[in-house]
PDB file of C-alpha atoms in Angstrom:
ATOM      1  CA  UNK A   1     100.805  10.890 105.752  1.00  0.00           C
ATOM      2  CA  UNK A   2     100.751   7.672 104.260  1.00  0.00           C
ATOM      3  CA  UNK A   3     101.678   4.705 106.463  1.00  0.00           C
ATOM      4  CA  UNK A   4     104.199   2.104 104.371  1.00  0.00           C
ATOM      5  CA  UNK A   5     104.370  -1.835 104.798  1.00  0.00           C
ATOM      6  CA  UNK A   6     105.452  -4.526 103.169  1.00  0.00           C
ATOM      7  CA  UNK A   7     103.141  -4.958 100.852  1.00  0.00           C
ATOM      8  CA  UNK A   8     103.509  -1.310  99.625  1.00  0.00           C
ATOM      9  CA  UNK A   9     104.432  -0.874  95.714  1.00  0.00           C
ATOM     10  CA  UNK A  10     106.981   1.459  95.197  1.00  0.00           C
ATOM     11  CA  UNK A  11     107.012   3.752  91.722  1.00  0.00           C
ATOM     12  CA  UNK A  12     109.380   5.808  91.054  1.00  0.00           C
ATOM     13  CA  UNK A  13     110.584   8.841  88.639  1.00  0.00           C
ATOM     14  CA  UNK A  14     114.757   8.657  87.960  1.00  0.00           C
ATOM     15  CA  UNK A  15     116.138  11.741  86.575  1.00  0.00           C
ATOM     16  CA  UNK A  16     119.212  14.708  86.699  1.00  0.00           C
ATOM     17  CA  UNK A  17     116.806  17.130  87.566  1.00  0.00           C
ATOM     18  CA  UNK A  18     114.371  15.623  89.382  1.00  0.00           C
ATOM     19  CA  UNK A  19     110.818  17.637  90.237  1.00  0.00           C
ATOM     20  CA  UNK A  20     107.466  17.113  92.279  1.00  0.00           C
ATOM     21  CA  UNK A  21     105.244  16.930  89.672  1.00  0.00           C
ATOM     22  CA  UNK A  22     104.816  13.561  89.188  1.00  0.00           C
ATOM     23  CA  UNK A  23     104.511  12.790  92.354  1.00  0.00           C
ATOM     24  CA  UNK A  24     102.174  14.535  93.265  1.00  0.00           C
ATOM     25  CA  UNK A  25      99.740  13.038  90.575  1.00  0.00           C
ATOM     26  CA  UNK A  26     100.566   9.589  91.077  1.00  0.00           C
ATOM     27  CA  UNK A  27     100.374   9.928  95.020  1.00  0.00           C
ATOM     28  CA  UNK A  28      97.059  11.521  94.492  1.00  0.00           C
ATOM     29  CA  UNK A  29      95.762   9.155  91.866  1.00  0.00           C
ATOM     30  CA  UNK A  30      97.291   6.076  94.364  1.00  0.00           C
ATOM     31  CA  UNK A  31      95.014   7.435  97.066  1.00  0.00           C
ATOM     32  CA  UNK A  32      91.892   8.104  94.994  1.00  0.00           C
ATOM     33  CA  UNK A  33      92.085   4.393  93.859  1.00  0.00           C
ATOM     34  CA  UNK A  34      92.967   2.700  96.962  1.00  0.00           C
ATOM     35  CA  UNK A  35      95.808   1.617  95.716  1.00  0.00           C
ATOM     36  CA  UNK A  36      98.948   0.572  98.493  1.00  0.00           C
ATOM     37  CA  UNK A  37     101.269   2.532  95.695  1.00  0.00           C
ATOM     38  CA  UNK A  38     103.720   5.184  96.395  1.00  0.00           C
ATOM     39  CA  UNK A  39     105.382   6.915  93.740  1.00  0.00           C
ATOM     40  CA  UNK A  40     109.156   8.889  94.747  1.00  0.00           C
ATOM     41  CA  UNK A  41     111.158  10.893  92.355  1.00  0.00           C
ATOM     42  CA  UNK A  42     114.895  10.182  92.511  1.00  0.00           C
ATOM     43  CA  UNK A  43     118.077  12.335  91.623  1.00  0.00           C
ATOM     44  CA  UNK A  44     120.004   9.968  89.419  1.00  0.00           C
ATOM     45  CA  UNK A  45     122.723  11.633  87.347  1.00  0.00           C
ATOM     46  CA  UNK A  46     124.026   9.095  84.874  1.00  0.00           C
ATOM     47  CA  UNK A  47     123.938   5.091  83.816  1.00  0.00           C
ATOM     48  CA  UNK A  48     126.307   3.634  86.283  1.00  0.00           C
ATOM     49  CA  UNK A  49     124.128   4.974  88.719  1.00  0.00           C
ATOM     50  CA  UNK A  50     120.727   3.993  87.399  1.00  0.00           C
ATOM     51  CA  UNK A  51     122.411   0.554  87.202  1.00  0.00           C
ATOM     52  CA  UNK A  52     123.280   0.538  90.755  1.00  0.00           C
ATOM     53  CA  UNK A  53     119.748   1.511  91.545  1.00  0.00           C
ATOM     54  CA  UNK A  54     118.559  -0.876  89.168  1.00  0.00           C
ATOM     55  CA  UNK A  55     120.325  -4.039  91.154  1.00  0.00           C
ATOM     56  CA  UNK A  56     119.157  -2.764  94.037  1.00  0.00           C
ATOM     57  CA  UNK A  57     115.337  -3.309  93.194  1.00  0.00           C
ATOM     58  CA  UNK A  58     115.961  -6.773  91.716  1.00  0.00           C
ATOM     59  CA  UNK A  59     117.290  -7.861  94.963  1.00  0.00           C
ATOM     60  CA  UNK A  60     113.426  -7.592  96.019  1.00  0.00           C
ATOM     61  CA  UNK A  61     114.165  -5.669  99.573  1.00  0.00           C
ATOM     62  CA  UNK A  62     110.961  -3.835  98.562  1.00  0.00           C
ATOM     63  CA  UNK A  63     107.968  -4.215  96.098  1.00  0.00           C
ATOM     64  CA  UNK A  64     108.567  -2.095  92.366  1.00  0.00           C
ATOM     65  CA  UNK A  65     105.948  -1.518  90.440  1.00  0.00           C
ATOM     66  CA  UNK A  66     107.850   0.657  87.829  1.00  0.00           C
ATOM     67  CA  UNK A  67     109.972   3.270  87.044  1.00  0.00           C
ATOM     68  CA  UNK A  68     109.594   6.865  85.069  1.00  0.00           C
ATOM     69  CA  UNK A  69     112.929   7.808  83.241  1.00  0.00           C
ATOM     70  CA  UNK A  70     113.912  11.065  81.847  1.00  0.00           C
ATOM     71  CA  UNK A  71     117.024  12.304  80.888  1.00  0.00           C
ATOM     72  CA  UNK A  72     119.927  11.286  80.070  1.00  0.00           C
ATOM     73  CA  UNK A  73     118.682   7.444  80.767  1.00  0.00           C
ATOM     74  CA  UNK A  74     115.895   6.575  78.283  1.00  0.00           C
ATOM     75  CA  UNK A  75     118.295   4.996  75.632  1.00  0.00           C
ATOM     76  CA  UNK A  76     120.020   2.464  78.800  1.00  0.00           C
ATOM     77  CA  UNK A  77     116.311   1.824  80.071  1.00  0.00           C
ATOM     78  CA  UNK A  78     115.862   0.430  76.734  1.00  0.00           C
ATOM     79  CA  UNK A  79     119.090  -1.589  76.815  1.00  0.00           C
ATOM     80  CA  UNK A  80     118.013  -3.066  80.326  1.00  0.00           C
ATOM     81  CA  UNK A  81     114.527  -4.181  79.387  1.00  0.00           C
ATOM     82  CA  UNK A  82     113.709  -7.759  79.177  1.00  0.00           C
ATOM     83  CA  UNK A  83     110.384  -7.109  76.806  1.00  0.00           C
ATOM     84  CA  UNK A  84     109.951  -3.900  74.900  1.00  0.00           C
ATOM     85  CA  UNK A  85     106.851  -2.370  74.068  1.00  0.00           C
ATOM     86  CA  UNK A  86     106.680  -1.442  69.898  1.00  0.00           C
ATOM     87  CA  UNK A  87     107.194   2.342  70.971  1.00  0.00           C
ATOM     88  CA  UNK A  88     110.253   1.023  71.998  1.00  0.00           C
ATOM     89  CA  UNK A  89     111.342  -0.812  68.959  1.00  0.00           C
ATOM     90  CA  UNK A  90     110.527   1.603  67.074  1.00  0.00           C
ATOM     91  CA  UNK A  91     111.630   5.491  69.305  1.00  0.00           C
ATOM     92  CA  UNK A  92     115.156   3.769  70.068  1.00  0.00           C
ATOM     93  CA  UNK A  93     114.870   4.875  73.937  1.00  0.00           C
ATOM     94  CA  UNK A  94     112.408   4.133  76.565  1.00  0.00           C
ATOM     95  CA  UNK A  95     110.894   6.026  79.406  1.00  0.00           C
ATOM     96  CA  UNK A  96     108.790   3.947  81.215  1.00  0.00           C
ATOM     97  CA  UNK A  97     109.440   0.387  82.904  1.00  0.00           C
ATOM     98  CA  UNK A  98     107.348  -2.089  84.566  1.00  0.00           C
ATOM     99  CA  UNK A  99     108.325  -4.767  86.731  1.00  0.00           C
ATOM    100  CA  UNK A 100     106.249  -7.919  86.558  1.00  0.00           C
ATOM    101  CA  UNK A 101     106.815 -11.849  87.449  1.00  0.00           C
ATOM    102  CA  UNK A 102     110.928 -11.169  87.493  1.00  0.00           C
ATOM    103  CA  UNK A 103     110.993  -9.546  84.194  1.00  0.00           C
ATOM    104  CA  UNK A 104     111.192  -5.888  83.109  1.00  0.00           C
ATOM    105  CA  UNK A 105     109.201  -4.812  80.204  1.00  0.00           C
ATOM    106  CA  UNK A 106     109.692  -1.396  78.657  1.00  0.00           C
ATOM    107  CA  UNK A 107     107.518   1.781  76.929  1.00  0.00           C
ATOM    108  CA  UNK A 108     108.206   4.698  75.168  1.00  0.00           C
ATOM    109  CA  UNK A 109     104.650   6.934  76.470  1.00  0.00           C
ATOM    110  CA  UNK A 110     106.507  10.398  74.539  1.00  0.00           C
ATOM    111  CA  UNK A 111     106.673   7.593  71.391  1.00  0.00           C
ATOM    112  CA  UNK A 112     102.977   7.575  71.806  1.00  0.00           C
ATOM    113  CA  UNK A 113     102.045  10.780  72.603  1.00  0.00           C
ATOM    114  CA  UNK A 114     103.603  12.006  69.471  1.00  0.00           C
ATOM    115  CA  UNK A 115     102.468   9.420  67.846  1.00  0.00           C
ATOM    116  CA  UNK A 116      98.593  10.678  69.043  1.00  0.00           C
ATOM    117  CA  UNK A 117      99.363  14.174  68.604  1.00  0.00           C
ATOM    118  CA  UNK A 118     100.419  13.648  64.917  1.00  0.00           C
ATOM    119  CA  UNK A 119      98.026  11.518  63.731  1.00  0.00           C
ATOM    120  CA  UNK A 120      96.507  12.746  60.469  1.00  0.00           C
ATOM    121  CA  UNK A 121      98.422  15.815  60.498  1.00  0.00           C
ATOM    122  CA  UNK A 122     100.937  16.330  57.218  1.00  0.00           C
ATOM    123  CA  UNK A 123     103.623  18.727  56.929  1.00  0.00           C
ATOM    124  CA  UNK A 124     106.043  18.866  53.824  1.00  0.00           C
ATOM    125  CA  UNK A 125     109.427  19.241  56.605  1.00  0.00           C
ATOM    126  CA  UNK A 126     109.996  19.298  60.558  1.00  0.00           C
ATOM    127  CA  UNK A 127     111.973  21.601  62.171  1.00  0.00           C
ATOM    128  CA  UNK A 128     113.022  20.203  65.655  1.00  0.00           C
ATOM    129  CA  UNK A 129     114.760  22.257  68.203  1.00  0.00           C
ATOM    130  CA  UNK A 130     117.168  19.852  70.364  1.00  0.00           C
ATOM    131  CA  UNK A 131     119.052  16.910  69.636  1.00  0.00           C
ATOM    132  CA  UNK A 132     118.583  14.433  72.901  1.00  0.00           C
ATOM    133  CA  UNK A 133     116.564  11.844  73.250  1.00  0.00           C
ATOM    134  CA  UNK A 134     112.928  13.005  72.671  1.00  0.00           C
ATOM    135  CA  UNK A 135     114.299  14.397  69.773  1.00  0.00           C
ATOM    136  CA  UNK A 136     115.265  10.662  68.392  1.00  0.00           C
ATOM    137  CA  UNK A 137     111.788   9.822  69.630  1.00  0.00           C
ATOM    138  CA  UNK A 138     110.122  12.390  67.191  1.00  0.00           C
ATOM    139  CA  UNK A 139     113.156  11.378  64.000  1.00  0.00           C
ATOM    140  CA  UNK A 140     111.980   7.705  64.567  1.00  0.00           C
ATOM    141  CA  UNK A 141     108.201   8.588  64.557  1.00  0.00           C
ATOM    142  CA  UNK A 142     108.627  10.843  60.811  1.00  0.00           C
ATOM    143  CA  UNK A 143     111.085   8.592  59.553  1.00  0.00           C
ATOM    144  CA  UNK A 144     110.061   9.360  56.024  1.00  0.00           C
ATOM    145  CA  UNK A 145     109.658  12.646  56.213  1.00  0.00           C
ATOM    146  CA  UNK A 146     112.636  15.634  55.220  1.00  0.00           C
ATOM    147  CA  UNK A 147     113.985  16.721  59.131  1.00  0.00           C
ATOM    148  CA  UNK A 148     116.099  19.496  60.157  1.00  0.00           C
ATOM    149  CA  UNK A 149     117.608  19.907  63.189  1.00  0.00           C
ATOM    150  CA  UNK A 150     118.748  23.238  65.465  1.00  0.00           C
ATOM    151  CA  UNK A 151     121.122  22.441  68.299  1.00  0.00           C
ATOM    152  CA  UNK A 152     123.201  24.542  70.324  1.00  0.00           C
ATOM    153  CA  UNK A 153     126.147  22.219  69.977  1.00  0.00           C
ATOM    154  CA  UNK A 154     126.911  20.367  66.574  1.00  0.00           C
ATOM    155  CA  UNK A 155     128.580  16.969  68.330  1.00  0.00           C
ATOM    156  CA  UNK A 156     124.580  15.523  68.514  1.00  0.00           C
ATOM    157  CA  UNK A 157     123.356  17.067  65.483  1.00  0.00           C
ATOM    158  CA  UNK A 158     126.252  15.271  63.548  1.00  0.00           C
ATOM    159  CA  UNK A 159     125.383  11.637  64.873  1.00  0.00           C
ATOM    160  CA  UNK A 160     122.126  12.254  63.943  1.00  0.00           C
ATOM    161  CA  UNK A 161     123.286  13.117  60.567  1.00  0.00           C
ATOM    162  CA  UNK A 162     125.152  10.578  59.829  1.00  0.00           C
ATOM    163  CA  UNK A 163     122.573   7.799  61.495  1.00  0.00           C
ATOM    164  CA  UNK A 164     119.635   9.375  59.323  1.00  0.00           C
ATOM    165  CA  UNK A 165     119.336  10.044  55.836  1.00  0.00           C
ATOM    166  CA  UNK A 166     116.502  12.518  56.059  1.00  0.00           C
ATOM    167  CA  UNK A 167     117.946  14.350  58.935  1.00  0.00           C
ATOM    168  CA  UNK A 168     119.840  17.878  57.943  1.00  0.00           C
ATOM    169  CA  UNK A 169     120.873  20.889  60.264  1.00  0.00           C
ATOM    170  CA  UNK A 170     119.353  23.700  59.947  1.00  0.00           C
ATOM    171  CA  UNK A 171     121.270  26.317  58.056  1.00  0.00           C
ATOM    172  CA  UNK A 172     120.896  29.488  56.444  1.00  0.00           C
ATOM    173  CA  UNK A 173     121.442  27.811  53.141  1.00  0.00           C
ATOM    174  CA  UNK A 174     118.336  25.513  53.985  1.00  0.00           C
ATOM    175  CA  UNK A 175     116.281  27.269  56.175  1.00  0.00           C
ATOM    176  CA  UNK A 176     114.765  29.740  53.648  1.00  0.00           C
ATOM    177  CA  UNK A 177     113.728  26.406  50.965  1.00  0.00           C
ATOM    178  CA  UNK A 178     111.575  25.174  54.435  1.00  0.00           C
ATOM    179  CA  UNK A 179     107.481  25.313  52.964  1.00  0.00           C
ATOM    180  CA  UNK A 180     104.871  23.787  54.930  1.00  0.00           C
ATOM    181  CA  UNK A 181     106.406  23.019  58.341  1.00  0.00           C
ATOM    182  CA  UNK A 182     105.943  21.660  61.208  1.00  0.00           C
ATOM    183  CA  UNK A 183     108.294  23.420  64.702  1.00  0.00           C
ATOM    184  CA  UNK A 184     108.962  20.394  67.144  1.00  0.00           C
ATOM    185  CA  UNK A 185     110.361  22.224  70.263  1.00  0.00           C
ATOM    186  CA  UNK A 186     112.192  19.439  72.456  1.00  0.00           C
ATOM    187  CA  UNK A 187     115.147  21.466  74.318  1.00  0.00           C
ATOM    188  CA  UNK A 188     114.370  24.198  77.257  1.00  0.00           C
ATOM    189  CA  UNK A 189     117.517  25.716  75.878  1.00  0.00           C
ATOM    190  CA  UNK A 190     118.218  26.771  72.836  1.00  0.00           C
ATOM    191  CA  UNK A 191     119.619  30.432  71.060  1.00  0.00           C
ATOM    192  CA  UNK A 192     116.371  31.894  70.386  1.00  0.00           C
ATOM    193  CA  UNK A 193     117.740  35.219  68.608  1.00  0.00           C
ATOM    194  CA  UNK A 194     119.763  32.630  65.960  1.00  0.00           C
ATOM    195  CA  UNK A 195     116.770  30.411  65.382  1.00  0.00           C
ATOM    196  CA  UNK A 196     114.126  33.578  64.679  1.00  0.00           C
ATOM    197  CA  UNK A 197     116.508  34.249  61.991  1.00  0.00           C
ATOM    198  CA  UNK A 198     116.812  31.493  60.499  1.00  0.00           C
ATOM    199  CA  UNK A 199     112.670  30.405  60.142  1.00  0.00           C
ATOM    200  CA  UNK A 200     110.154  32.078  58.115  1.00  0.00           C
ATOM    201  CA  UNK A 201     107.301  32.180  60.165  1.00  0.00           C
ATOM    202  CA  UNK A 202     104.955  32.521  57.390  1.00  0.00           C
ATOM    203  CA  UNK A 203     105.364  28.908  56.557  1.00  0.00           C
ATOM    204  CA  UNK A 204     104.957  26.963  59.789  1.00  0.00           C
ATOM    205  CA  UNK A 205     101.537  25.685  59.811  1.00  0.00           C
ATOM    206  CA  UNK A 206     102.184  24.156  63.226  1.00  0.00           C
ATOM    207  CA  UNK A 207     103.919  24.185  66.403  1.00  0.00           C
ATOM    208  CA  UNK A 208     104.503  21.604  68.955  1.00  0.00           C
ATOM    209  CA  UNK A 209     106.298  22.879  71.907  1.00  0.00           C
ATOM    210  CA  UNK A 210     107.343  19.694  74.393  1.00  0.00           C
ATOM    211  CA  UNK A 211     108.835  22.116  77.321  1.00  0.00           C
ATOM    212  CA  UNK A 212     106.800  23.079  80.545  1.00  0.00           C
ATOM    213  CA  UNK A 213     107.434  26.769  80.202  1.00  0.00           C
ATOM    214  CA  UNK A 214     105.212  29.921  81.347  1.00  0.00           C
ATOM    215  CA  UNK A 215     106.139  32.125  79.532  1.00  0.00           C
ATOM    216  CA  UNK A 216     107.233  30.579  75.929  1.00  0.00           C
ATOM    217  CA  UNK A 217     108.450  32.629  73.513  1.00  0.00           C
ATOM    218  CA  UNK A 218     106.996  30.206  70.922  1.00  0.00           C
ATOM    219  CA  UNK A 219     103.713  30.747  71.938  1.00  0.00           C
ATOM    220  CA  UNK A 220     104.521  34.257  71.838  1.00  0.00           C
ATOM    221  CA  UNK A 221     105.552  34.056  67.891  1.00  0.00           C
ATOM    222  CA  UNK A 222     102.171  31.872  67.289  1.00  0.00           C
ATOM    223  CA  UNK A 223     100.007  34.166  68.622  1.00  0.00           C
ATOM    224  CA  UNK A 224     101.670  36.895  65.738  1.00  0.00           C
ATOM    225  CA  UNK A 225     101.764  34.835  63.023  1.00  0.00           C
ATOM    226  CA  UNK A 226      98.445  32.598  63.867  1.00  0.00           C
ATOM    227  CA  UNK A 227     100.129  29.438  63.923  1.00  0.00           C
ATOM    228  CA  UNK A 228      98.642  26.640  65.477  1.00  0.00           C
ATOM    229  CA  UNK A 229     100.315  25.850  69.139  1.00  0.00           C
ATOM    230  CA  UNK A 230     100.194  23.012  71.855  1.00  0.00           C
ATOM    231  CA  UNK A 231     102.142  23.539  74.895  1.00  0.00           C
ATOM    232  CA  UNK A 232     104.565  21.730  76.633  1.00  0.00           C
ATOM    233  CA  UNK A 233     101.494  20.513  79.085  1.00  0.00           C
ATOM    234  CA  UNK A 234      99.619  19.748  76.437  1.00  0.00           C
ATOM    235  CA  UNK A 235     102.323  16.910  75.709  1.00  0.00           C
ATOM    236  CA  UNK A 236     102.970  15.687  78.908  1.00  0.00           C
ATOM    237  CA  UNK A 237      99.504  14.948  79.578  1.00  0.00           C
ATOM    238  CA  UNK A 238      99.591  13.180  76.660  1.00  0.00           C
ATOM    239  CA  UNK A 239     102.317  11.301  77.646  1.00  0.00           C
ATOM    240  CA  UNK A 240     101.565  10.788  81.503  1.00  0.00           C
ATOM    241  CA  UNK A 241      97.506   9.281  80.412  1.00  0.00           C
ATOM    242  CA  UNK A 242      99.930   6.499  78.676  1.00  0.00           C
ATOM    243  CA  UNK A 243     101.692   6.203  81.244  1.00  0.00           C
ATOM    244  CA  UNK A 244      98.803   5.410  83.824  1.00  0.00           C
ATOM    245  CA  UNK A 245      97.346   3.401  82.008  1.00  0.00           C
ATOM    246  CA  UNK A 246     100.486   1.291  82.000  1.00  0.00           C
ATOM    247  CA  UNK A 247     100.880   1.353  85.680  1.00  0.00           C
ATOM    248  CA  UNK A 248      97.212   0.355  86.928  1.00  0.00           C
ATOM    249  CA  UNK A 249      97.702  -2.153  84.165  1.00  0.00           C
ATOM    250  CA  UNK A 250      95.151  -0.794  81.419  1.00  0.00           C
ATOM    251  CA  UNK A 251      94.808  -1.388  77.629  1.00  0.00           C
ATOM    252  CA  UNK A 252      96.827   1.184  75.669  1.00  0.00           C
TER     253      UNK A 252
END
């Protein structure tokens, strides 16, 4: 068990659903580098509590050395920030902070995972499932490219819409005009049956797939119509190798 002091660095991960998995690597990584770094996740539901959390830390009662945020608080961690990384600037929403010298400076690691992932690769359209956060991330990232979007509700979709002139919901007036696309899965919930109809396998070249699942039906629908496929670990490793390199203050 590891013994705290004062001169411990706390890390932690803020999030609705909050799970061990990033702990775990960050504790072990800590230890292997000898680092006096602990890293906790946190159940925080909404903005008015990540605020209260947030005042907390500045009041300096313990040593931060950053935060992880997922959802929903990646668009206020951006607000918040005193210096934003240009995966901020550019995503809209951060998920990673760092506290240094009084100041809090802000990243976007999914930004630049995507941005890694998608390097070099060209598609004619997108086709993301979701409309949260990650999903702005990925709109921000192919902001010249032709979008469309599949949402369970319409209330997101619409924003995005009207924010984004190459952003369109997928329909079955559009679906069936989709060549040479790219599947951007960003939701762990989503009408399946609806979207199968809708897409024509045959032209999806590639598939992303950002959810931890083990047993994706994407993969499933790669694997019969030989489509390219990374997995939801895939991305969050991508992610997450950002993100330590952030925290034990290497070069990105």
């Amino acid at each position: 068990m590891k013994i705290l002091d004062k001169s411990t660095v706390f890390f932690f991960s803020v999030s609705n659903n909050p799970s061990k998995r990033g702990s775990n690597f960050y504790n072990n990584l800590f230890l292997k580098k000898k680092k006096n770094f602990i890293y906790v996740p946190l159940l925080i539901k909404n903005n008015f509590f990540f605020e209260k959390f947030l005042n907390f830390l500045k009041s300096g009662i313990i040593k931060v050395g950053g935060i992880s945020v997922s959802m929903p608080l990646k668009s206020y961690a951006k607000k918040i920030s005193n210096q934003q990384h240009r995966s901020v600037i550019l995503s809209k929403n951060a998920n990673t902070l760092i506290f240094k010298k009084k100041k809090i400076y802000s990243y976007n690691c999914d930004f630049l995972a995507a941005e890694k992932i998608f390097k070099n690769k060209k598609f004619n359209n997108f086709v993301i499932i979701g409309a949260g956060s990650l999903a702005l991330t990925f709109i921000n990232l192919l902001k010249n490219k032709k979008i469309f979007i599949f949402n369970r509700t319409k209330k997101n979709v619409n924003k995005l819409i009207k924010k984004y002139s190459n952003v369109f919901e997928l329909n079955l007036n559009n679906s069936k005009k989709i060549k040479n696309s790219c599947i951007i899965n960003v939701s762990p919930e989503h009408n399946h049956k609806k979207f199968l109809k809708l897409v024509d396998f045959n032209e999806i070249k590639y598939i992303c797939d950002c959810v931890i699942e083990k047993k994706s039906k994407l993969n499933k629908i790669s694997k019969k119509y030989s489509i390219k496929y990374t997995n939801g670990n895939y991305f969050y490793e991508c992610q997450r190798n950002f993100q330590k390199k952030i925290y034990l203050n290497g070069k990105l």
